[in-house]
Tab-separated table of C-alpha atoms in Angstrom:
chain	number	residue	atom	x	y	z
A	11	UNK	CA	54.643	74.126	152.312
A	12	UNK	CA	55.598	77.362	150.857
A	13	UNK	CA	58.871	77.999	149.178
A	14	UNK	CA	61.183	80.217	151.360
A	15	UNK	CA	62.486	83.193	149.696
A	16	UNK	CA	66.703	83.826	149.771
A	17	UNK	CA	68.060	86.730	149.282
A	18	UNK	CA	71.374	87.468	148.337
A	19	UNK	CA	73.478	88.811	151.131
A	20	UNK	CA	75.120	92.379	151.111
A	21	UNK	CA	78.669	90.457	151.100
A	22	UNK	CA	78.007	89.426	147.475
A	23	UNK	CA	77.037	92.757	145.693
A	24	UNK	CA	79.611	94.774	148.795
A	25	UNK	CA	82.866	96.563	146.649
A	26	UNK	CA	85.086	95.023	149.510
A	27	UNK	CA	83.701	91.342	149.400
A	28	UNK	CA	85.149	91.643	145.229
A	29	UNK	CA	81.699	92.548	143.065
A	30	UNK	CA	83.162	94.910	140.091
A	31	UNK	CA	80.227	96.405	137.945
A	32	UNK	CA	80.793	96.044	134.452
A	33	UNK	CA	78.482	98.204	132.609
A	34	UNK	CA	77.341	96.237	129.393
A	35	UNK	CA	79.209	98.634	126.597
A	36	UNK	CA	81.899	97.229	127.977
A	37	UNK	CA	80.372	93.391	127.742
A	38	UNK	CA	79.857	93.570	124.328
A	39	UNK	CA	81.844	90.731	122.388
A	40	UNK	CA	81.320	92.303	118.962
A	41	UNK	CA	82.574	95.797	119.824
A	42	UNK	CA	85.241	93.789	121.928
A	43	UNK	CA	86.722	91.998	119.128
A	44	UNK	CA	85.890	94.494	116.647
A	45	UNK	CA	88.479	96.744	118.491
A	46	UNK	CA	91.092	93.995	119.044
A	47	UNK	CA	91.511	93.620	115.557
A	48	UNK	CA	91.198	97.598	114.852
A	49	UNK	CA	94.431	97.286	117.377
A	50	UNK	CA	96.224	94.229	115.417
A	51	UNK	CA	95.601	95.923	112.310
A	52	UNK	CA	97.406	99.242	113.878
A	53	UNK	CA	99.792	97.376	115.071
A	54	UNK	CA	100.518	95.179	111.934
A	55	UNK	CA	100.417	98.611	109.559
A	56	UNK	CA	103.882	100.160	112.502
A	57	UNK	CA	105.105	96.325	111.523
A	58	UNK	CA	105.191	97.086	107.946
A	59	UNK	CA	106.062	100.416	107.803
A	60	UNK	CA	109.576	100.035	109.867
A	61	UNK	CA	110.328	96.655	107.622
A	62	UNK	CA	110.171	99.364	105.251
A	63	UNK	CA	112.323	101.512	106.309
A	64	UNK	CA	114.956	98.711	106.817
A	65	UNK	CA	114.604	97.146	102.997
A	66	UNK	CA	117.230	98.088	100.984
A	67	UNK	CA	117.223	100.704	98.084
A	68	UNK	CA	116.599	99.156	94.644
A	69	UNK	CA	120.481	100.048	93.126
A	70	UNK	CA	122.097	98.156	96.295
A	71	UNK	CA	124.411	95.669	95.588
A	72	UNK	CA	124.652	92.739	97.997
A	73	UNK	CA	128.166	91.535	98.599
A	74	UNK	CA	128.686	88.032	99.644
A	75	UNK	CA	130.768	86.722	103.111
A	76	UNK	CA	132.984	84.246	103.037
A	77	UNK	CA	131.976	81.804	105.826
A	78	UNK	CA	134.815	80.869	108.187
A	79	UNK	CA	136.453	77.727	108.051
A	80	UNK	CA	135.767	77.261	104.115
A	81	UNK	CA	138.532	77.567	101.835
């Protein structure tokens, strides 16, 4: 008996039944995590750079509180 041939129906590969193309540049793990941490990296340098601006200047002088409730 000969095997019988399916084909895929036009539903599966049809823009309305849900099928999305994905063209493989965009399928690439490497390049995908490569930019992720590109991004983390950008994101971790704007981090640093407005702790930065918040430290204080190195002839500040700290003054203590007193904490409430402590005599």
């Amino acid at each position: 008996m000969p095997a019988k041939r399916t084909e895929p129906s036009k539903n599966a590969t049809h823009q309305k039944a849900g099928f999305k193309y994905a063209n493989s540049v965009s399928t690439d793990i490497r390049k995908r995590f490569a930019a992720v941490r590109r991004q983390q990296t950008l994101a971790q340098r704007a981090a640093e750079g407005a702790q930065a601006r918040l430290d204080l200047d190195t002839g500040a002088q700290v003054l203590p509180f007193k904490a409430a409730g402590i005599a």
